[in-house]
Coordinates of C-alpha atoms and ligand atoms in Angstrom, one line a residue:
X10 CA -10.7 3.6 3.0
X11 CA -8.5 3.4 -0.1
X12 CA -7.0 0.3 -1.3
X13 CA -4.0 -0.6 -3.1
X14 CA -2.6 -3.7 -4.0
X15 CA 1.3 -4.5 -3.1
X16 CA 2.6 -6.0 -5.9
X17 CA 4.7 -5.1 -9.0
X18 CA 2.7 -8.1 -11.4
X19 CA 0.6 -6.5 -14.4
X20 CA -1.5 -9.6 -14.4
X21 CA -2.8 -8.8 -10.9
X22 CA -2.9 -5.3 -11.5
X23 CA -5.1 -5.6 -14.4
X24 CA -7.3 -7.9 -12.8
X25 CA -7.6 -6.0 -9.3
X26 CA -8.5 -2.8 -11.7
X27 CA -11.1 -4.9 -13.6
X28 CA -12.6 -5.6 -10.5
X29 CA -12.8 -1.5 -9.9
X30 CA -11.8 -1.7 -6.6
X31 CA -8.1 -0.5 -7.3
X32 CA -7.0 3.2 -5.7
X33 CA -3.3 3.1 -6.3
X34 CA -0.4 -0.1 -6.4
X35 CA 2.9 -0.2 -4.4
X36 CA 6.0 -1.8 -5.0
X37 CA 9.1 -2.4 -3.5
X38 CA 12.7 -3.6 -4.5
X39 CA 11.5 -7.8 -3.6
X40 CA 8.7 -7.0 -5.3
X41 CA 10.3 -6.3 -8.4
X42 CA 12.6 -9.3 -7.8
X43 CA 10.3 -11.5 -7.8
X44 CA 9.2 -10.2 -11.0
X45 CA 12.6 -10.6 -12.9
X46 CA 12.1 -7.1 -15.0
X47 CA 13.4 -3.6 -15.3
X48 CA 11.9 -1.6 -12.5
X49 CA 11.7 2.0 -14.3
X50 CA 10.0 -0.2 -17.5
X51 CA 7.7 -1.7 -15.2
X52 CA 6.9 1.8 -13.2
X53 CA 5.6 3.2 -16.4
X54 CA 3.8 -0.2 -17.8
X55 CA 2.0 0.0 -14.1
X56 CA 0.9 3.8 -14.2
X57 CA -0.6 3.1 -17.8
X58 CA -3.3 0.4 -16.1
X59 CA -3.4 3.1 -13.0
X60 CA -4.0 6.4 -12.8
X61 CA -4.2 6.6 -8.5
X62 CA -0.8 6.8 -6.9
X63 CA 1.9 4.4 -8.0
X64 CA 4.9 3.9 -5.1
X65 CA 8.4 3.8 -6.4
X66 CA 10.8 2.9 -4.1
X67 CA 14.1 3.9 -4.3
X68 CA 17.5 1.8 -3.7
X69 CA 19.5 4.1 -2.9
X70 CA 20.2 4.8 0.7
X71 CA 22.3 8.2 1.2
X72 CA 20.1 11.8 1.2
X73 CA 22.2 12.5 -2.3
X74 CA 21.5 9.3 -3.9
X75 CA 18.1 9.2 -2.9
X76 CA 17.1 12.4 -4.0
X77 CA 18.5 12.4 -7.7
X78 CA 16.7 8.9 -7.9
X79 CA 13.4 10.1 -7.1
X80 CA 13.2 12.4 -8.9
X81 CA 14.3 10.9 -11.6
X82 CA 11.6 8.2 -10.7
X83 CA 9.4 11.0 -10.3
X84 CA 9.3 11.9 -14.1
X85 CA 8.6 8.1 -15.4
X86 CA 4.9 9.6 -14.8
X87 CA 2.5 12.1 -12.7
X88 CA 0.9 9.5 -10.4
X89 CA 4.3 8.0 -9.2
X90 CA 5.3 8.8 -5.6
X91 CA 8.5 8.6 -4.6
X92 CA 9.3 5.6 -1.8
X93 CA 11.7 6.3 0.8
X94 CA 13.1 4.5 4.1
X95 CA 12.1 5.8 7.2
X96 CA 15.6 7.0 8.3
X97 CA 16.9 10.2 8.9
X98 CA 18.7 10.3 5.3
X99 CA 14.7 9.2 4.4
X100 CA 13.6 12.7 6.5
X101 CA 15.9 14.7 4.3
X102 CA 15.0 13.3 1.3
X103 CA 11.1 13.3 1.9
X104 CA 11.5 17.1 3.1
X105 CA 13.6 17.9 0.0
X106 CA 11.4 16.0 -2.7
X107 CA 8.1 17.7 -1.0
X108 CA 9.3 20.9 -0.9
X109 CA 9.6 20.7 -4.8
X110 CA 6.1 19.1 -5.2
X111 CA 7.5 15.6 -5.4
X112 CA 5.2 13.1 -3.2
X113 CA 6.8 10.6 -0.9
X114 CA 5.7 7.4 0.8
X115 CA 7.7 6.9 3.7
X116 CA 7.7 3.4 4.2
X117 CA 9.7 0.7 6.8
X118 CA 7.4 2.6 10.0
X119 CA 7.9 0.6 13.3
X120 CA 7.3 3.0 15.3
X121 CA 4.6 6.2 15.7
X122 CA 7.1 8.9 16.4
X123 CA 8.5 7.8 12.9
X124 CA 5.3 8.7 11.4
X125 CA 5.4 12.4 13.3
X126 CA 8.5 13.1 12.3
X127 CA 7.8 12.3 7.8
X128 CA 4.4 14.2 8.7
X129 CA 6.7 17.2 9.6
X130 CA 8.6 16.4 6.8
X131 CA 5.6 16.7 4.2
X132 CA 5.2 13.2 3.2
X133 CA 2.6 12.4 1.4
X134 CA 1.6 8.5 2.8
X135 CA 3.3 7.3 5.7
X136 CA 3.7 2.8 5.3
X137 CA 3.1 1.1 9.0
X138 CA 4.3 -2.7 8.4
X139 CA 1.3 -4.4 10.5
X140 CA 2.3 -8.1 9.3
X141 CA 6.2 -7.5 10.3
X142 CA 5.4 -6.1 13.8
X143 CA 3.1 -9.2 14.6
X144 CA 5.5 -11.7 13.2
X145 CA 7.9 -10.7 16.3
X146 CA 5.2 -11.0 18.9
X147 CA 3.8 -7.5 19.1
X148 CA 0.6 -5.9 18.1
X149 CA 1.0 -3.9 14.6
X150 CA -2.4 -2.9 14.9
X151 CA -1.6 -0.8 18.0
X152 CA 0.4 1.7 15.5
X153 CA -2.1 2.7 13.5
X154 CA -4.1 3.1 15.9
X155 CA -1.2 5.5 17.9
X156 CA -0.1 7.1 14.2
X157 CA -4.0 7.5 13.8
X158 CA -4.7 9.7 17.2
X159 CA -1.2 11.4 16.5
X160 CA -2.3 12.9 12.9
X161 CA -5.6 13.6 14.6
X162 CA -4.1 15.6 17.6
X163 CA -2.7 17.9 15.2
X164 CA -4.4 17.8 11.7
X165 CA -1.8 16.2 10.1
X166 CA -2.6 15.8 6.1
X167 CA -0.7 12.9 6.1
X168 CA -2.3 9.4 4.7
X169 CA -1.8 6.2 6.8
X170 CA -0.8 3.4 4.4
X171 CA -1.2 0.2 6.5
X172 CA 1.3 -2.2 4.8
X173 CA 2.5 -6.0 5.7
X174 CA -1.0 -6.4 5.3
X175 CA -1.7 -10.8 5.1
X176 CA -5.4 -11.4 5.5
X177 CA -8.6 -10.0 5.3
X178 CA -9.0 -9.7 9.3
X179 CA -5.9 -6.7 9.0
X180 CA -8.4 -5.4 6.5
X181 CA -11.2 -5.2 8.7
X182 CA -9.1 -3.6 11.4
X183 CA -7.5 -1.8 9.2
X184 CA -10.8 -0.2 8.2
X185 CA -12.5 0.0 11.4
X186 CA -9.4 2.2 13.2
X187 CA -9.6 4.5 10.2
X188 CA -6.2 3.5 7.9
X189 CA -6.8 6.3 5.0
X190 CA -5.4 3.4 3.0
X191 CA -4.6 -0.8 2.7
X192 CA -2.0 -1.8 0.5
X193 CA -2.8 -5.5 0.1
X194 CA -1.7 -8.9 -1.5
X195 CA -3.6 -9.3 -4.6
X196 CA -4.8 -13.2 -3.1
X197 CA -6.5 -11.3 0.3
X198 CA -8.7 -9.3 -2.5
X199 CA -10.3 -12.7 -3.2
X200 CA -10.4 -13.9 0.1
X201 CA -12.4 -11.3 1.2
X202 CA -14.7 -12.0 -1.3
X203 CA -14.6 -15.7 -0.9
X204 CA -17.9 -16.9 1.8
X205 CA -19.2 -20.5 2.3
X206 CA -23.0 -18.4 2.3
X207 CA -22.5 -16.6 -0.9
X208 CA -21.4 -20.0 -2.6
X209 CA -24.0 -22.1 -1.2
X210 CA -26.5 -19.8 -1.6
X211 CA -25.8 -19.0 -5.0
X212 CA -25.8 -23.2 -5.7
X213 CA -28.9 -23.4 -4.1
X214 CA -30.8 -20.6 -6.2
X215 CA -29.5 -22.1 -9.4
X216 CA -30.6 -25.6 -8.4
X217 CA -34.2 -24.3 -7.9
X218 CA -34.8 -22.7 -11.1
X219 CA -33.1 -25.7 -12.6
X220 CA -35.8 -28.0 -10.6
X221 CA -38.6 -25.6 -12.0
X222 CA -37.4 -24.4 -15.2
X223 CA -35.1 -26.8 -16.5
Ligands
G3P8 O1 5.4 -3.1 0.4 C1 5.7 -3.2 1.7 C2 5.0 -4.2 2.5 O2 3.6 -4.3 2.2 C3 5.7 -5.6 2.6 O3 4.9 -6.6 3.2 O4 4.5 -9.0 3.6 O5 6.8 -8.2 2.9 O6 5.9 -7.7 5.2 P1 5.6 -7.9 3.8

């Protein structure tokens, strides 16, 4: 499985590369928010650290709008891939933008027929939001594993970005219903990594060759 972080900080995104476990980064407009800076400057200062894909979402929300600014998005670098809403507009835009060799990533999925209809429409990653689908009550593991069988069914060459991802246990199921790719917080990264064992263990075996060695 691929990971990608899901955040627009360059201190996180340096580190998470560092730590070579980075395939691609995705942003999105509260992303950038939180981040107080320009989003086209930042798009390019991300796809110097990263050379996987690099999601650009757009703010527009009409086919038009949403096509003129992805592709000009689209030319900020070669990894970028070009973010759009999963609405029919979304379709149109996602269909258009393919069709010219533009990848999408057609995020805001709810629902698995969502994620047929952008694979018809050539998308290049389709986003389920896992974390927003269990904060209502329901199960947003049960999409991927739907969207999974679905691209399966048919051979569709779309990738299944699971997104709203908030702890290392969507991880794991993320990985063990086969999710081509994780989009994660950059703190669940060293959460994963983070077990009572390893740091006990690793106090102990120090401790040991202190008592023997000095
Ligand atoms: O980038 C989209 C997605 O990962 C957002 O996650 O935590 O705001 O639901 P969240």
């Amino acid at each position: 499985m691929e990971l990608y972080i899901d955040t627009a900080n360059l201190d996180q995104i340096r580190q998470a590369h560092g730590m070579g476990v980075l395939d691609g980064v995705t942003t999105n407009p509260t992303l950038i928010a939180k981040e107080g800076v320009d989003y086209g400057k930042r798009l390019a200062e991300i796809c110097e650290v990263v050379s996987g894909p690099v999601s650009a979402e757009v703010i527009a929300t009409t086919f038009d709008e949403m096509l003129a600014e992805g592709k000009d998005r689209a030319t900020i670098a070669d990894n970028i891939v070009v973010k759009l809403p999963s609405t029919v507009d979304g379709l149109r835009a996602c269909k258009s933008l393919s069709d010219e060799g533009i990848r999408t990533n057609m995020t805001l999925c709810f629902q698995s027929l969502q994620a047929l209809m952008v694979a018809k429409a050539g998308a290049y990653l389709v986003s389920p939001f896992i974390g927003r689908i269990d904060d209502i009550g329901e199960d947003g593991m049960e999409l991927i594993v739907k969207i999974r069988q679905i691209y399966d069914n048919y051979g569709l060459p779309t990738k299944i970005l699971a997104a709203s991802i908030r702890h290392p246990n969507h991880l794991l199921q993320c990985a063990m219903v086969g999710a081509d790719v994780a989009t994660v917080p950059f703190d669940v990264i060293g959460k994963v990594m983070n077990h009572p064992l390893t740091d006990s263990g690793l106090e102990r075996f120090l401790a040991d060759y202190k008592k023997a060695f000095g």
